[in-house]
Tab-separated table of C-alpha atoms in Angstrom:
chain	number	residue	atom	x	y	z
A	1	MET	CA	-30.334	31.198	-173.403
A	2	THR	CA	-31.693	33.380	-170.635
A	3	ARG	CA	-35.444	34.558	-170.680
A	4	ALA	CA	-36.173	38.229	-169.963
A	5	ILE	CA	-39.095	40.638	-170.197
A	6	VAL	CA	-38.782	43.669	-172.465
A	7	TYR	CA	-40.681	46.272	-174.297
A	8	THR	CA	-40.130	48.213	-177.516
A	9	GLU	CA	-42.545	50.810	-177.109
A	10	PHE	CA	-44.481	52.730	-174.523
A	11	GLY	CA	-47.999	51.461	-173.837
A	12	SER	CA	-50.311	49.323	-172.090
A	13	PRO	CA	-49.156	46.177	-170.146
A	14	ASP	CA	-49.522	44.426	-173.526
A	15	VAL	CA	-46.128	45.883	-174.852
A	16	LEU	CA	-44.308	43.672	-172.393
A	17	HIS	CA	-43.172	40.427	-173.914
A	18	GLN	CA	-40.556	37.617	-173.177
A	19	ILE	CA	-37.690	37.130	-175.267
A	20	GLU	CA	-34.451	34.683	-175.239
A	21	ILE	CA	-31.317	36.479	-174.896
A	22	PRO	CA	-27.663	35.351	-174.377
A	23	GLU	CA	-26.754	34.151	-170.913
A	24	PRO	CA	-25.098	37.114	-168.977
A	25	VAL	CA	-21.315	37.109	-169.003
A	26	VAL	CA	-19.931	38.234	-165.641
A	27	GLY	CA	-17.672	41.242	-165.501
A	28	SER	CA	-15.333	42.490	-163.199
A	29	GLY	CA	-16.927	43.414	-159.988
A	30	GLU	CA	-20.114	41.557	-160.929
A	31	VAL	CA	-21.850	38.404	-160.115
A	32	VAL	CA	-24.377	36.516	-162.201
A	33	VAL	CA	-27.471	35.678	-160.261
A	34	ARG	CA	-30.173	33.123	-161.165
A	35	ILE	CA	-33.404	34.825	-160.408
A	36	GLU	CA	-35.826	33.262	-158.173
A	37	ALA	CA	-38.110	36.187	-157.636
A	38	ALA	CA	-38.610	39.756	-159.263
A	39	GLY	CA	-40.237	42.323	-157.358
A	40	VAL	CA	-43.086	44.176	-159.390
A	41	ASN	CA	-43.032	47.934	-158.319
A	42	PRO	CA	-45.428	50.688	-159.504
A	43	ILE	CA	-42.537	52.547	-160.917
A	44	ASP	CA	-42.083	49.646	-163.287
A	45	ALA	CA	-45.474	50.254	-164.897
A	46	LYS	CA	-44.969	53.983	-164.966
A	47	LEU	CA	-41.719	53.846	-166.953
A	48	ARG	CA	-43.562	51.220	-169.421
A	49	SER	CA	-46.566	53.279	-169.980
A	50	GLY	CA	-44.550	56.487	-170.550
A	51	LYS	CA	-46.305	58.224	-167.482
A	52	ARG	CA	-42.800	58.752	-165.928
A	53	PRO	CA	-40.413	60.285	-168.505
A	54	SER	CA	-37.579	58.121	-169.658
A	55	PRO	CA	-35.113	58.257	-172.563
A	56	PRO	CA	-36.234	57.084	-176.154
A	57	ILE	CA	-36.388	53.518	-176.724
A	58	GLU	CA	-33.520	52.553	-179.102
A	59	GLU	CA	-33.387	48.673	-178.191
A	60	PRO	CA	-35.666	46.272	-176.383
A	61	ARG	CA	-35.869	47.937	-172.911
A	62	ARG	CA	-35.428	45.523	-169.656
A	63	VAL	CA	-37.720	45.878	-166.695
A	64	GLY	CA	-37.543	45.519	-163.060
A	65	THR	CA	-34.947	46.667	-160.462
A	66	ASP	CA	-35.563	44.630	-157.304
A	67	GLY	CA	-35.083	40.778	-157.281
A	68	ALA	CA	-33.630	37.847	-155.289
A	69	GLY	CA	-32.040	34.748	-156.252
A	70	VAL	CA	-28.630	32.435	-156.321
A	71	VAL	CA	-25.208	33.356	-157.397
A	72	THR	CA	-24.096	31.178	-160.218
A	73	SER	CA	-20.666	33.053	-161.310
A	74	VAL	CA	-18.397	35.488	-159.614
A	75	GLY	CA	-16.306	37.844	-161.423
A	76	PRO	CA	-12.835	39.111	-160.588
A	77	GLY	CA	-12.579	41.717	-158.093
A	78	VAL	CA	-15.644	40.290	-156.049
A	79	ASP	CA	-15.242	39.717	-152.347
A	80	GLY	CA	-18.023	38.467	-149.838
A	81	PHE	CA	-19.913	36.464	-152.442
A	82	ALA	CA	-19.573	32.713	-153.708
A	83	ILE	CA	-21.291	30.320	-156.108
A	84	GLY	CA	-24.471	29.103	-154.396
A	85	ASP	CA	-25.073	32.212	-152.106
A	86	ARG	CA	-28.652	33.470	-151.865
A	87	VAL	CA	-28.904	37.214	-152.534
A	88	ALA	CA	-31.475	40.213	-152.724
A	89	ILE	CA	-30.763	42.515	-155.627
A	90	ARG	CA	-31.444	46.274	-155.557
A	91	ASP	CA	-31.261	49.088	-158.152
A	92	THR	CA	-30.324	46.889	-161.100
A	93	LEU	CA	-32.359	47.072	-164.162
A	94	GLY	CA	-33.506	43.817	-165.765
A	95	THR	CA	-34.637	41.774	-162.815
A	96	TYR	CA	-37.630	40.573	-164.631
A	97	ALA	CA	-35.438	37.650	-166.257
A	98	SER	CA	-34.238	34.223	-165.408
A	99	GLU	CA	-30.550	35.341	-164.832
A	100	LEU	CA	-28.829	38.881	-164.446
A	101	ALA	CA	-25.368	40.242	-164.124
A	102	VAL	CA	-25.231	42.500	-161.069
A	103	PRO	CA	-22.684	44.795	-159.711
A	104	SER	CA	-21.682	43.085	-156.336
A	105	GLU	CA	-22.423	46.353	-154.294
A	106	ARG	CA	-26.027	46.001	-155.024
A	107	LEU	CA	-26.261	42.698	-153.549
A	108	THR	CA	-27.294	41.818	-149.928
A	109	LEU	CA	-26.479	37.926	-148.600
A	110	LEU	CA	-30.046	36.263	-147.466
A	111	PRO	CA	-30.350	34.130	-144.359
A	112	ASP	CA	-32.140	31.092	-144.615
A	113	SER	CA	-34.992	32.464	-142.747
A	114	VAL	CA	-35.780	35.238	-145.412
A	115	THR	CA	-37.560	33.855	-148.626
A	116	ALA	CA	-36.643	34.952	-152.280
A	117	ALA	CA	-40.256	36.508	-152.365
A	118	GLU	CA	-39.629	38.540	-149.187
A	119	ALA	CA	-36.141	39.701	-150.264
A	120	ALA	CA	-37.695	40.751	-153.837
A	121	GLY	CA	-40.008	43.124	-151.997
A	122	VAL	CA	-37.561	45.032	-150.030
A	123	GLY	CA	-35.680	47.316	-152.494
A	124	ILE	CA	-37.665	50.027	-153.651
A	125	PRO	CA	-40.410	50.088	-150.890
A	126	ALA	CA	-38.217	49.623	-147.816
A	127	GLY	CA	-35.602	52.031	-149.383
A	128	THR	CA	-37.882	54.729	-150.374
A	129	ALA	CA	-39.556	54.624	-146.841
A	130	TYR	CA	-36.375	54.587	-144.969
A	131	GLN	CA	-34.685	57.230	-146.857
A	132	SER	CA	-37.987	59.341	-146.617
A	133	LEU	CA	-38.204	59.057	-143.027
A	134	ARG	CA	-34.477	59.706	-142.483
A	135	SER	CA	-34.695	62.960	-144.619
A	136	LEU	CA	-37.664	63.996	-142.657
A	137	GLY	CA	-35.787	63.405	-139.272
A	138	VAL	CA	-38.542	61.314	-137.819
A	139	ALA	CA	-37.323	60.022	-134.317
A	140	GLU	CA	-38.994	59.292	-130.912
A	141	GLY	CA	-41.785	61.734	-129.831
A	142	ASP	CA	-42.864	62.588	-133.601
A	143	VAL	CA	-46.613	62.021	-134.563
A	144	LEU	CA	-46.233	60.858	-138.124
A	145	LEU	CA	-49.042	60.957	-140.796
A	146	VAL	CA	-48.560	58.356	-143.599
A	147	HIS	CA	-50.970	58.490	-146.576
A	148	ALA	CA	-51.443	55.180	-148.179
A	149	GLY	CA	-50.246	53.355	-145.334
A	150	SER	CA	-51.339	49.883	-146.609
A	151	GLY	CA	-49.147	50.058	-149.623
A	152	SER	CA	-45.701	48.623	-149.785
A	153	VAL	CA	-43.889	51.888	-149.043
A	154	GLY	CA	-46.462	52.796	-146.502
A	155	GLN	CA	-46.224	49.562	-144.581
A	156	ALA	CA	-42.497	50.144	-144.567
A	157	ALA	CA	-42.669	53.420	-143.323
A	158	VAL	CA	-45.207	52.457	-140.535
A	159	GLN	CA	-42.754	49.809	-139.304
A	160	PHE	CA	-39.492	51.926	-139.440
A	161	ALA	CA	-41.162	54.738	-137.727
A	162	VAL	CA	-42.730	52.750	-134.859
A	163	ALA	CA	-39.497	51.085	-134.324
A	164	TRP	CA	-37.780	54.432	-133.866
A	165	GLY	CA	-40.207	55.576	-131.326
A	166	ALA	CA	-42.657	57.657	-133.222
A	167	THR	CA	-46.451	57.451	-133.086
A	168	VAL	CA	-47.942	56.620	-136.523
A	169	ILE	CA	-51.302	57.578	-138.152
A	170	ALA	CA	-51.749	55.813	-141.295
A	171	THR	CA	-54.571	56.189	-144.038
A	172	GLY	CA	-56.181	53.272	-145.796
A	173	LYS	CA	-59.527	51.725	-146.606
A	174	PRO	CA	-61.341	50.181	-143.874
A	175	ALA	CA	-60.748	46.580	-144.959
A	176	ARG	CA	-57.057	47.247	-144.381
A	177	HIS	CA	-57.207	48.931	-140.865
A	178	GLU	CA	-56.684	45.512	-138.736
A	179	GLN	CA	-53.552	45.040	-140.821
A	180	LEU	CA	-52.300	48.730	-140.060
A	181	ARG	CA	-53.163	47.970	-136.479
A	182	ASP	CA	-51.053	44.961	-136.470
A	183	LEU	CA	-48.175	47.076	-137.657
A	184	GLY	CA	-48.445	49.445	-134.834
A	185	ALA	CA	-50.249	52.313	-136.669
A	186	ILE	CA	-53.380	54.002	-135.694
A	187	PRO	CA	-55.759	53.504	-138.926
A	188	VAL	CA	-58.001	56.167	-140.233
A	189	ALA	CA	-60.104	56.043	-143.529
A	190	TYR	CA	-59.235	58.402	-146.399
A	191	GLY	CA	-62.058	60.369	-148.119
A	192	ASP	CA	-64.162	63.277	-147.019
A	193	GLY	CA	-63.668	64.447	-143.473
A	194	LEU	CA	-60.028	62.941	-143.382
A	195	LEU	CA	-58.607	66.115	-141.514
A	196	GLU	CA	-61.202	65.823	-138.655
A	197	ARG	CA	-60.627	61.942	-138.370
A	198	VAL	CA	-56.707	62.500	-137.860
A	199	ARG	CA	-57.447	65.296	-135.298
A	200	GLU	CA	-59.647	62.977	-133.361
A	201	VAL	CA	-57.090	60.025	-133.174
A	202	ALA	CA	-53.882	62.035	-132.929
A	203	PRO	CA	-52.380	62.091	-129.339
A	204	GLY	CA	-50.841	65.489	-129.968
A	205	PRO	CA	-49.877	67.911	-132.883
A	206	VAL	CA	-48.738	65.792	-136.059
A	207	THR	CA	-45.350	66.808	-136.562
A	208	VAL	CA	-44.434	65.076	-139.868
A	209	ALA	CA	-46.210	63.711	-143.048
A	210	LEU	CA	-45.536	61.407	-145.878
A	211	ASP	CA	-47.527	61.247	-148.668
A	212	GLY	CA	-47.624	58.019	-150.767
A	213	ALA	CA	-51.391	58.699	-152.228
A	214	GLY	CA	-50.743	61.677	-154.348
A	215	THR	CA	-54.064	62.977	-153.850
A	216	ASP	CA	-55.073	66.618	-153.277
A	217	GLU	CA	-56.880	65.402	-150.168
A	218	ALA	CA	-53.502	64.107	-148.690
A	219	ILE	CA	-51.557	67.055	-149.566
A	220	GLU	CA	-54.327	69.521	-148.152
A	221	THR	CA	-54.532	67.357	-144.784
A	222	SER	CA	-50.831	67.400	-144.484
A	223	LEU	CA	-50.548	71.237	-144.900
A	224	ALA	CA	-53.358	71.827	-142.530
A	225	LEU	CA	-51.809	69.571	-139.632
A	226	VAL	CA	-47.901	69.948	-139.984
A	227	GLU	CA	-46.603	73.313	-139.087
A	228	ASP	CA	-43.206	72.961	-140.460
A	229	ARG	CA	-43.572	72.328	-144.239
A	230	ASP	CA	-40.000	71.131	-144.454
A	231	ARG	CA	-41.391	68.030	-142.638
A	232	ILE	CA	-43.788	67.308	-145.332
A	233	ALA	CA	-42.863	65.172	-148.214
A	234	THR	CA	-44.395	63.263	-151.208
A	235	ILE	CA	-43.051	60.327	-153.189
A	236	VAL	CA	-45.911	60.710	-155.764
A	237	ARG	CA	-46.378	64.350	-156.524
A	238	GLY	CA	-42.918	65.290	-157.465
A	239	PRO	CA	-43.574	67.613	-160.427
A	240	ASP	CA	-45.708	70.052	-158.332
A	241	ALA	CA	-44.555	69.500	-154.767
A	242	ALA	CA	-42.670	72.776	-154.745
A	243	SER	CA	-45.900	74.556	-155.582
A	244	PHE	CA	-47.042	73.475	-152.098
A	245	GLY	CA	-43.846	74.396	-150.498
A	246	ILE	CA	-43.341	70.770	-149.583
A	247	ARG	CA	-40.383	68.087	-150.243
A	248	ALA	CA	-40.457	65.405	-152.948
A	249	PHE	CA	-38.228	62.309	-152.901
A	250	SER	CA	-38.423	61.053	-156.457
A	251	GLY	CA	-41.964	60.654	-157.548
A	252	GLY	CA	-40.974	62.568	-160.879
A	253	SER	CA	-39.343	65.419	-158.997
A	254	PRO	CA	-37.025	67.541	-160.850
A	255	VAL	CA	-34.861	67.626	-157.801
A	256	PRO	CA	-32.467	64.594	-157.777
A	257	LEU	CA	-31.857	62.812	-154.564
A	258	THR	CA	-28.604	63.702	-152.597
A	259	GLU	CA	-25.688	61.553	-152.372
A	260	GLN	CA	-26.785	60.973	-148.531
A	261	GLU	CA	-30.426	59.999	-149.725
A	262	LEU	CA	-29.053	57.586	-151.965
A	263	ALA	CA	-26.796	56.141	-149.416
A	264	TRP	CA	-29.811	55.861	-147.050
A	265	ARG	CA	-31.765	53.855	-149.788
A	266	ALA	CA	-28.791	51.421	-150.276
A	267	GLU	CA	-28.268	51.048	-146.387
A	268	ALA	CA	-32.101	50.312	-146.108
A	269	VAL	CA	-31.902	46.834	-147.801
A	270	PRO	CA	-29.449	44.983	-145.642
A	271	ALA	CA	-31.064	46.809	-142.701
A	272	THR	CA	-34.451	45.530	-143.565
A	273	ILE	CA	-33.200	42.007	-144.325
A	274	ALA	CA	-31.938	41.730	-140.991
A	275	LEU	CA	-34.976	42.929	-139.390
A	276	ILE	CA	-37.072	40.376	-141.329
A	277	ALA	CA	-34.630	37.685	-140.200
A	278	ALA	CA	-35.344	38.619	-136.545
A	279	GLY	CA	-38.897	38.705	-136.963
A	280	ASP	CA	-39.298	42.531	-136.629
A	281	PHE	CA	-40.364	43.477	-140.080
A	282	VAL	CA	-43.123	42.263	-142.339
A	283	VAL	CA	-43.205	42.000	-146.138
A	284	GLU	CA	-46.782	41.409	-146.922
A	285	LEU	CA	-46.834	39.164	-149.967
A	286	GLY	CA	-49.462	38.979	-152.618
A	287	GLN	CA	-49.677	37.053	-155.775
A	288	GLU	CA	-46.813	35.077	-157.412
A	289	LEU	CA	-47.004	34.856	-161.225
A	290	PRO	CA	-44.850	33.166	-163.727
A	291	LEU	CA	-42.344	35.313	-165.558
A	292	ASP	CA	-44.282	35.253	-168.981
A	293	GLN	CA	-47.427	36.814	-166.914
A	294	ALA	CA	-45.459	40.155	-166.350
A	295	ALA	CA	-48.326	41.965	-168.313
A	296	ARG	CA	-50.880	40.695	-166.028
A	297	ALA	CA	-48.623	41.725	-162.947
A	298	HIS	CA	-48.588	45.091	-164.290
A	299	GLU	CA	-52.393	45.219	-164.827
A	300	LEU	CA	-52.783	44.093	-161.171
A	301	VAL	CA	-50.348	46.914	-159.936
A	302	GLU	CA	-52.012	49.833	-162.015
A	303	SER	CA	-55.677	48.662	-161.194
A	304	HIS	CA	-54.756	48.356	-157.374
A	305	ALA	CA	-56.559	45.067	-157.607
A	306	ALA	CA	-54.407	43.119	-155.422
A	307	ASP	CA	-52.970	43.485	-151.790
A	308	GLY	CA	-49.470	42.712	-151.067
A	309	LYS	CA	-46.273	42.541	-152.922
A	310	ILE	CA	-46.695	41.029	-156.476
A	311	VAL	CA	-43.565	38.837	-157.551
A	312	LEU	CA	-42.694	37.111	-160.853
A	313	VAL	CA	-41.235	33.821	-160.444
A	314	PRO	CA	-38.969	32.633	-163.506
């Protein structure tokens, strides 16, 4: 039997529970992966709580879309993967489990130098950051303001933008400033006076902004600094982004991602895995918890009580 985390009602982290289900049967174009690490993302908690709208629950609902593990079975029509391969999983519901059937196009082979925990931390954070920066046209010479720079998406955005030649100013609490400097950003503290602090450290006009904080302060500061509102985006304030005249990428936005944006999110995973293997990208790892402590993992994510990517280990 396979162990999986599910919920049957929306609510607090306590609605998560572990059940046993039949082992996955590999289908055409799929492989079965023995999960070694599942990435815990804020969207997982928002869906579980009902804060992010989703269809009514008609059967036990699985959790998690990012993970990594080892291929145990290969279905017909699959090329490029074999039993024993280590892989990263993206955009496949149900990674909070001991095994999962995954469409082969959502897998990336892992080099030996990339751990399962690192790979499980790539999908949503790196995909969101990479796509957002591509959509905003971030390039050499830009001055980018990243709100919530020390979060998983923020750290990925900092690293991509620096690699592409942009100057990055990133907000975060003072205890995280040294880490932001290590990633190549100019750190500033959020809170009263943010606009003035950004202006003081910016080497020139701020040309683009990405909001991962979702606060009025973040939106207002971005609007005050960036002349072209088409180069301001939020990944949190989707429902009301249009009222500010800015863009939203997911974050509850009523505007779906384009085919190109979805392609960028997919492209980000192998690109990031290669950068990690080369020593040119860092996934900050946080706590590793057993699978049956998924509720505790969600408590940590919702309370912002832990730094780094939290992963569940079956």
